[in-house]
Coordinates of C-alpha atoms and ligand atoms in Angstrom, one line a residue:
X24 CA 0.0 0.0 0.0
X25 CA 0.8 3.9 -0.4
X26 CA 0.4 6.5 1.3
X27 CA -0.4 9.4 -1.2
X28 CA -0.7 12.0 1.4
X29 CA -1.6 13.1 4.8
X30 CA -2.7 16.3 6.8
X31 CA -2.7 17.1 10.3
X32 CA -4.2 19.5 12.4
X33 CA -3.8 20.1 15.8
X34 CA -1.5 17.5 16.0
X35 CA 1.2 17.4 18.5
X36 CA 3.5 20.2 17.7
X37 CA 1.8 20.9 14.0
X38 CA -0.7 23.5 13.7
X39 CA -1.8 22.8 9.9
X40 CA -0.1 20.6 7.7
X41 CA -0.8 19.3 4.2
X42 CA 1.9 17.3 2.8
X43 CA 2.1 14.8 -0.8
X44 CA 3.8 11.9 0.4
X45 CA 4.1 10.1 -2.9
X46 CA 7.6 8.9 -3.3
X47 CA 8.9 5.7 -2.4
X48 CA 10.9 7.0 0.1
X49 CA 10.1 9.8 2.4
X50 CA 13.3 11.5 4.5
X51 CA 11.8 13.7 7.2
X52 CA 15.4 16.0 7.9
X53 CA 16.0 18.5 10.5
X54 CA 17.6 18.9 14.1
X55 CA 16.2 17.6 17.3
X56 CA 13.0 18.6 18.6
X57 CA 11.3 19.9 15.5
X58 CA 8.8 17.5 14.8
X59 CA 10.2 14.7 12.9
X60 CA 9.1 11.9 14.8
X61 CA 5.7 13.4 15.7
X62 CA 4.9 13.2 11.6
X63 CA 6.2 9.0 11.9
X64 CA 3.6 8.7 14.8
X65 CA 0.9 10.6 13.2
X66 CA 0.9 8.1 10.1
X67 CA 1.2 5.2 12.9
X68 CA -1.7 6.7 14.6
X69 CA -3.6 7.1 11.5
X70 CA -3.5 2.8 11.1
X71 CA -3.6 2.2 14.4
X72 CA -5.5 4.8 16.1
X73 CA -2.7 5.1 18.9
X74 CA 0.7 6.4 19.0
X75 CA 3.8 4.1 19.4
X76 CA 5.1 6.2 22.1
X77 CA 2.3 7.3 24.6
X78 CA -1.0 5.2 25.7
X79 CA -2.9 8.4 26.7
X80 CA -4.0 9.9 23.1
X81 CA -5.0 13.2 24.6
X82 CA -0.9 14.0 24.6
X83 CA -1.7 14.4 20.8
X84 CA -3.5 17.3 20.7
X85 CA -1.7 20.2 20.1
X86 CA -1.6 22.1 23.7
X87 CA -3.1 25.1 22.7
X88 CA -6.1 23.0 20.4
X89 CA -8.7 20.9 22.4
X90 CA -8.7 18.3 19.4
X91 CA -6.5 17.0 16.3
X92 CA -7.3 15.4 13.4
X93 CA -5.3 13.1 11.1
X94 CA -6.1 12.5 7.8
X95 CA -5.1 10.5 5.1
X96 CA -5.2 9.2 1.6
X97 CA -4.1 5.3 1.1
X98 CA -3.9 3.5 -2.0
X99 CA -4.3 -0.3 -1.3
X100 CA -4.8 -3.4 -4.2
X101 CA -8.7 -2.5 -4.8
X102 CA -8.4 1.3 -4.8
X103 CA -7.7 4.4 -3.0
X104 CA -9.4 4.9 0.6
X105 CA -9.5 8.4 2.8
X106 CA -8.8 7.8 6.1
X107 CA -9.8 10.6 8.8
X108 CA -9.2 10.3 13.1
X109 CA -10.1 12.5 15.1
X110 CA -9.2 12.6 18.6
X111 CA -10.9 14.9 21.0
X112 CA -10.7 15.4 25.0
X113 CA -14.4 12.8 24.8
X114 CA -12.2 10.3 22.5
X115 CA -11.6 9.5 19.3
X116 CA -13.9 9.0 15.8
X117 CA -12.7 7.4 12.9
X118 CA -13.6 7.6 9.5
X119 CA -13.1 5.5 6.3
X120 CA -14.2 7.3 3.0
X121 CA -16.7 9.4 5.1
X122 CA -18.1 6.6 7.3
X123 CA -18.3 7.2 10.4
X124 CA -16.8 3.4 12.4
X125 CA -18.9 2.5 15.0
X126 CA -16.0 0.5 16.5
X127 CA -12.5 1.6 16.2
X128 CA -12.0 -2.3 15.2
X129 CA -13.3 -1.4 12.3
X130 CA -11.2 1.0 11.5
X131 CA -7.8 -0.3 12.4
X132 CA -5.8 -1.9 9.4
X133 CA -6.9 -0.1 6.7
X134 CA -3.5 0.9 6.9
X135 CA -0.8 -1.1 7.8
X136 CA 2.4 -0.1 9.3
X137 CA 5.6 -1.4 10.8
X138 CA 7.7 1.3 12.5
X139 CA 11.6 0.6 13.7
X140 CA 12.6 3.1 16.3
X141 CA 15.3 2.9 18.5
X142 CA 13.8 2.3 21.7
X143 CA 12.3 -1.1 20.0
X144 CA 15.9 -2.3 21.4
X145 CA 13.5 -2.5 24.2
X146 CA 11.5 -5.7 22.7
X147 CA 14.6 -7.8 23.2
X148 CA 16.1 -6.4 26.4
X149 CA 13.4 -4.6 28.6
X150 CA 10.2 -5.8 30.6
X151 CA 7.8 -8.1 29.7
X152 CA 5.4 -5.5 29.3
X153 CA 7.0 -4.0 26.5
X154 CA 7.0 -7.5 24.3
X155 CA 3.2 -7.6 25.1
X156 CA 2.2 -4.2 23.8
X157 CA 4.8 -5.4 20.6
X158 CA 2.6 -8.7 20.0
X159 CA -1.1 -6.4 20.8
X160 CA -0.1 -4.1 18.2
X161 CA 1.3 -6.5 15.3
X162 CA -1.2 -9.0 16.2
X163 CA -4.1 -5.9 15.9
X164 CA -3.4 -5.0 12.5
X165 CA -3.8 -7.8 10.8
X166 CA -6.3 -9.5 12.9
X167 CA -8.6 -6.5 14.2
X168 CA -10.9 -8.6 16.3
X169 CA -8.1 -9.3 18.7
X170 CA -7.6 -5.9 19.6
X171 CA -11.6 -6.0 20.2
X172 CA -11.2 -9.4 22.6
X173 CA -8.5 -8.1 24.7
X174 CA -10.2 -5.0 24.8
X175 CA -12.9 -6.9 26.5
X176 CA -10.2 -9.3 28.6
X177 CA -9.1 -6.3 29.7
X178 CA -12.1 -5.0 31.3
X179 CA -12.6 -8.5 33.0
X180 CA -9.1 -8.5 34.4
X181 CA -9.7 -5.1 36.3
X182 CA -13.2 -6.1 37.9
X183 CA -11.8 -9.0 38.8
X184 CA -8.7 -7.4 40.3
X185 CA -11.1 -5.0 42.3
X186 CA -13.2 -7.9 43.4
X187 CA -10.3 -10.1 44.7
X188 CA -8.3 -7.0 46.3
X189 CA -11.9 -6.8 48.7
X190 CA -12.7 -10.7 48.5
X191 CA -11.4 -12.1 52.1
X192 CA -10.6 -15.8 52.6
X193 CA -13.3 -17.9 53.1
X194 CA -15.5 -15.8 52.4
X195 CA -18.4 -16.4 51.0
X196 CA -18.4 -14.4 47.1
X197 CA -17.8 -17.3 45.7
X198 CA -20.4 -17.1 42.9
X199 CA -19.5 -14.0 42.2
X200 CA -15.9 -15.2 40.8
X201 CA -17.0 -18.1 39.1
X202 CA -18.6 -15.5 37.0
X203 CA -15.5 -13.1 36.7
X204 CA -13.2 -16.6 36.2
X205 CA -15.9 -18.0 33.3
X206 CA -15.3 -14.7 31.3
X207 CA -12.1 -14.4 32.2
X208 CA -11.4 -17.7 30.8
X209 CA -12.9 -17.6 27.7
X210 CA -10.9 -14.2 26.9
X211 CA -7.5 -15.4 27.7
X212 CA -7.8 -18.8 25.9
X213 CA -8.5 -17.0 22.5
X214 CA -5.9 -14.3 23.2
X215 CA -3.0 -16.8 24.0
X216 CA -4.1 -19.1 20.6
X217 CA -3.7 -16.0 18.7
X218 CA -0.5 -15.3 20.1
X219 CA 0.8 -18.3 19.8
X220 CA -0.1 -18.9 16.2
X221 CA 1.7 -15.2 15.2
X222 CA 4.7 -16.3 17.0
X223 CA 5.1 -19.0 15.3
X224 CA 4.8 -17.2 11.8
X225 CA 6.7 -14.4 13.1
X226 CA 9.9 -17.1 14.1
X227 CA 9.6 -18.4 10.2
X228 CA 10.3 -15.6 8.7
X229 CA 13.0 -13.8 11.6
X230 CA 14.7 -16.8 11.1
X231 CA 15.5 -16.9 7.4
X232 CA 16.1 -12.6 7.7
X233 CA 18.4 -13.0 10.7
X234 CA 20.4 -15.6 9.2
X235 CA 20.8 -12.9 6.0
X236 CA 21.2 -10.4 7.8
X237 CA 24.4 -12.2 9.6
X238 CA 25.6 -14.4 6.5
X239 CA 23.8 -17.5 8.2
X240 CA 25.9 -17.0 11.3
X241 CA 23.6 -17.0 13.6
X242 CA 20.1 -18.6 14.3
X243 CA 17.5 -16.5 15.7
X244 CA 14.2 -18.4 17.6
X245 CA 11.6 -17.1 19.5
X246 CA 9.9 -18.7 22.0
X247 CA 6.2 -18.0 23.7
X248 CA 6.1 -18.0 27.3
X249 CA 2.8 -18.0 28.3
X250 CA 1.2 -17.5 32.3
X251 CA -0.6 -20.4 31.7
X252 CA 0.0 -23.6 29.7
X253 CA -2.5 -25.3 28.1
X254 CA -0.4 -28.5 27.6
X255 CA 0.0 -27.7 23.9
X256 CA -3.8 -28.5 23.2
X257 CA -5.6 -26.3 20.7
X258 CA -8.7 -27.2 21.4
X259 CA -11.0 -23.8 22.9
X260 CA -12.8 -25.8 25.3
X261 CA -9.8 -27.7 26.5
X262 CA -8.1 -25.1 27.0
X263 CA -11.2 -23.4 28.9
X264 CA -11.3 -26.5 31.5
X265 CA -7.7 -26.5 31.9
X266 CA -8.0 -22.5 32.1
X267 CA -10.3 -22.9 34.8
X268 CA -8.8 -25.6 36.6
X269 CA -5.7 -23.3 36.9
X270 CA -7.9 -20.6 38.4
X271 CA -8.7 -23.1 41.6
X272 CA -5.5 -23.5 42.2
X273 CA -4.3 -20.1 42.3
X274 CA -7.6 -19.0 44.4
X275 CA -6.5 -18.5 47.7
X276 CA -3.3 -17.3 46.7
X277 CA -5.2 -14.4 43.9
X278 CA -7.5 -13.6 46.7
X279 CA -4.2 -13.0 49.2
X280 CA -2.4 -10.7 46.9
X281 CA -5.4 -9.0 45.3
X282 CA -4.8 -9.5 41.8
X283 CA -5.4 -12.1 38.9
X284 CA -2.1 -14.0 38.8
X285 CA -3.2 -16.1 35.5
X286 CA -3.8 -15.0 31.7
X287 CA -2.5 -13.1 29.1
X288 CA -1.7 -10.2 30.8
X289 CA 1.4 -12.3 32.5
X290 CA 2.6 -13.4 29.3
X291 CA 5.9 -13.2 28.3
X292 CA 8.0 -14.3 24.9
X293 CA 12.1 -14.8 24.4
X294 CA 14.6 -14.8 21.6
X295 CA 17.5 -16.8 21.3
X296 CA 20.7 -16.5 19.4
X297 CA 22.1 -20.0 18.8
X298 CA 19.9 -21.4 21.5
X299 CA 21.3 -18.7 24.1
X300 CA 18.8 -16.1 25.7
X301 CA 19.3 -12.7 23.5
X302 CA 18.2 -10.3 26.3
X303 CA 21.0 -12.4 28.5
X304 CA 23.8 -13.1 26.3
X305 CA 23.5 -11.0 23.5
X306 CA 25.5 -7.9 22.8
X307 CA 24.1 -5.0 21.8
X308 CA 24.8 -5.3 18.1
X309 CA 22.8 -8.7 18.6
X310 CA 20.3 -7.1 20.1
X311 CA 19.7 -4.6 17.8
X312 CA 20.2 -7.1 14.9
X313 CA 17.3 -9.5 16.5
X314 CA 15.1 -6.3 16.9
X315 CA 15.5 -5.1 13.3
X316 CA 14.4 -8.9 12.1
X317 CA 11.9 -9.0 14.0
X318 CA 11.0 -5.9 12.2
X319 CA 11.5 -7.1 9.0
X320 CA 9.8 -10.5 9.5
X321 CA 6.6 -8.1 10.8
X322 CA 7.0 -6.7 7.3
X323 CA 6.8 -9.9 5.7
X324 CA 3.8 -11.3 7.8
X325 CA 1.7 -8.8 7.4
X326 CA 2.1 -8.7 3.7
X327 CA 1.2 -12.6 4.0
X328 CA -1.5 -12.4 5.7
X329 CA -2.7 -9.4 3.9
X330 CA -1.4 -9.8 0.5
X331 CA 0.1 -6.0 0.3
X332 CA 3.0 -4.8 2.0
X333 CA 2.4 -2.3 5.1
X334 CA 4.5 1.1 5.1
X335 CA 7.4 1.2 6.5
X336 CA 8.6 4.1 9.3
X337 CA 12.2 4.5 10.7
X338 CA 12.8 6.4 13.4
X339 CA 15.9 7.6 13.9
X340 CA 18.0 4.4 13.0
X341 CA 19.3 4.3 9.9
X342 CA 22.4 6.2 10.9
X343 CA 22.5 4.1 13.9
X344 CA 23.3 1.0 11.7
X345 CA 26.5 0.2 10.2
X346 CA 26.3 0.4 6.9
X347 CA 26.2 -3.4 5.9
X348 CA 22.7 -3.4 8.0
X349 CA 22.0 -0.2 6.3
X350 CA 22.8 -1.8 3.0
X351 CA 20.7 -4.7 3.9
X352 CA 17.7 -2.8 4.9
X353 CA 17.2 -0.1 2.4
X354 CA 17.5 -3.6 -0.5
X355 CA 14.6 -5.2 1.5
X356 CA 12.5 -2.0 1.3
X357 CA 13.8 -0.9 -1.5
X358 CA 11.0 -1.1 -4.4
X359 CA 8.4 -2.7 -3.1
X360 CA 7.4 -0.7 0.4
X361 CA 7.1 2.7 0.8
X362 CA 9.2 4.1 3.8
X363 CA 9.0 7.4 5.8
X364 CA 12.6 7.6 7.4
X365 CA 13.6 10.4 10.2
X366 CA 17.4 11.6 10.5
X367 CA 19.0 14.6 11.8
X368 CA 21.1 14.8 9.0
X369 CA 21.7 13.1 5.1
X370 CA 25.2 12.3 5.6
X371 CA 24.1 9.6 7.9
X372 CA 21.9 8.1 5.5
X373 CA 23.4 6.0 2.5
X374 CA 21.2 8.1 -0.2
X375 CA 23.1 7.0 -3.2
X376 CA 21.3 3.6 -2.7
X377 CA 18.2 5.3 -2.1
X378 CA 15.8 5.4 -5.6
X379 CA 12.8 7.9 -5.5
X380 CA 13.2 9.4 -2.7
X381 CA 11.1 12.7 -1.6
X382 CA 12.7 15.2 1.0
X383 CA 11.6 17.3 3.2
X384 CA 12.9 19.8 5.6
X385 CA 10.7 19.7 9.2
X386 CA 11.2 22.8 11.0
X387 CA 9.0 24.5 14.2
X388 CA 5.8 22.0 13.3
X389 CA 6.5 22.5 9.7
X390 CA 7.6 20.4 7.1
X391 CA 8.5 21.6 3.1
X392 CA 9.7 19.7 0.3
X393 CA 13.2 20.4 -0.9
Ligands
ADP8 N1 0.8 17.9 22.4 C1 1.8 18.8 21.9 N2 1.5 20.0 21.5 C2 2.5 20.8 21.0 N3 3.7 20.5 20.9 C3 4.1 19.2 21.3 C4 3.1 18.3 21.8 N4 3.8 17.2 22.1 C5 5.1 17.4 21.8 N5 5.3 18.6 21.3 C6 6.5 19.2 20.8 O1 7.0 18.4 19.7 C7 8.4 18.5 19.7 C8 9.1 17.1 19.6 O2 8.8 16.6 18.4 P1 9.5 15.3 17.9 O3 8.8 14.9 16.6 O4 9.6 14.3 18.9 O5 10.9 15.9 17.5 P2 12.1 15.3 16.6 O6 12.1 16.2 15.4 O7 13.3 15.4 17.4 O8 11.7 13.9 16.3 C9 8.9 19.1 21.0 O9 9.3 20.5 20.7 C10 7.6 19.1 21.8 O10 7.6 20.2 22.7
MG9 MG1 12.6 12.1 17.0

């Protein structure tokens, strides 16, 4: 897919922007602070309907505006689409062609993106949390119905946390959380199939680009570490006994520390270099290497499952590559997605092996073609 064009208003540090997008390659240029990466998470946003950097969307809006507005003009397999979000201080409203959405659901992956940014090194070596929020997004885009069921998980997950923070030991709610541990259940069951089953693909294809990307040097796997193991069964209702069977077990000890101790929101997932633990052994150049194929293979999936490649954005990393990654990165791109790239300045960036690219100059919440 291409992004023909986009237009902000209201957004972040941009007051009114208009801007043809229509070369292969985008290069957003200018010094720190100036809006670069604010125009990379405004076309995130715009497939997504959140940034990649902040889970409160009213940080969006332009401080002096009390709502922003993204909008968009995507040229996909079977034609061209207009994309429009609006965020306001009472939420957000999406729009496809003039449609109102009545579920953001709906909305999400009609564009498709994959950004690399440099604090993705985070997806190897930080907390769990930040491989969960990787898998919810990738997993989102091209399956929206997930984002709807954890949506819903999630809502479980904190009534049950209130009820078991005021549940005491013996007492007598127990009807109450058989109800709470039924939905509860159901939710995380399909949640953890769906992650497992993207893992998987995602291990395929960051396997074959990390062994490229190292001359076949090294063997990158991922492995799912799920809260809750449903004996490798992939059967729903198998899974929902075993679920709830697990639940009984960790009763009195949920009900002693006041919080749901079982589901997806505990999951976890590793890489391994050669069989050793990336976050553990790696070096950072191997940590950055398994993020970038993990970025890559997220490029390839999506355009599986799909059938059109998503937009690439880079934040800030090109120039933080050597240039054999570089190298190896721009040929993957090269031709067949469109990529919006940030630097702080072109001598970084390898251009000569850059075809059609468009640049432009950001400045102050502006940004011009040069
Ligand atoms: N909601 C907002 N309203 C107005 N300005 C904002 C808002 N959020 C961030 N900014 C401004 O945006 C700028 C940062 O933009 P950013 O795209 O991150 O810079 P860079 O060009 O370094 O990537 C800062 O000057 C910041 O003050
Ligand atoms: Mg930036």
């Amino acid at each position: 897919m291409f992004l023909n064009s986009i237009q902000l208003q209201n957004y972040r540090n941009y007051g009114q922007l208009e801007l043809r997008t229509d070369n292969q390659v985008n290069l957003f240029v200018g010094p720190n602070a100036q809006g670069k990466t604010n125009l990379l998470e405004a076309i995130f946003a715009l497939a997504l309907t959140k940034s990649h950097r902040t889970s409160k969307d009213k940080e969006l809006i332009g401080w002096e505006a009390d709502s922003a507005r993204i909008q968009g003009e995507v040229e996909k397999r079977y034609g061209t689409v207009k994309l429009d979000l609006m965020y306001s201080t009472q939420g957000k409203k999406a729009k496809i062609n003039g449609l109102e959405q009545r579920k953001l659901s709906d909305f999400i992956g009609s564009l498709n993106v994959v950004m690399f940014a440099p604090e993705d090194l985070e997806i190897v070596k930080g907390t769990p949390g930040v491989r969960r929020r990787f898998l919810d997004m990738e997993i989102g885009q091209v399956q929206p119905g997930y984002l709807h069921t954890l949506q819903q998980f999630n809502k479980v997950l904190v009534q049950r946390n209130n009820f078991l923070k005021t549940a005491s030991p013996g007492g007598h709610q127990q009807t109450m959380l058989e109800v709470w541990n039924a939905q509860l259940a159901e939710h995380s069951v399909k949640i953890m199939k769906k992650r497992k089953h993207f893992i998987h693909k995602l291990q395929r294809w960051a396997e074959q680009i990390h062994s490229g990307i190292t001359a076949g040097g090294e063997r990158l796997t991922i492995e799912y570490r799920p809260s809750f193991d449903g004996g490798g069964s992939e059967d729903e209702t198998v899974l929902f006994e075993q679920f709830m069977l697990k639940l009984s077990q960790v009763k009195d000890q949920e009900i002693r520390r006041g919080m749901s101790l079982v589901g997806p929101h505990r999951d976890d997932l590793a890489f391994f270099i050669n069989g050793k633990e990336a976050a553990v052994y790696g070096s950072q150049g191997q940590q950055r290497t398994t993020a970038l194929s993990l970025k890559l293979a997220e490029i390839e999936l999506i355009c599986e499952e799909i059938g059109e490649y998503p937009l690439l954005l880079l934040d800030d990393v090109l120039s933080e590559l050597d240039q054999h990654r570089q190298t190896q990165l721009i040929e993957t791109f090269q031709s067949k997605v469109q990529t919006f790239i940030t630097t702080t300045g072109l001598e970084s960036v390898n251009i000569s092996k850059l075809k059609d690219a468009g640049i432009y100059d950001v400045r102050a919440g502006h940004a011009t073609r040069t």
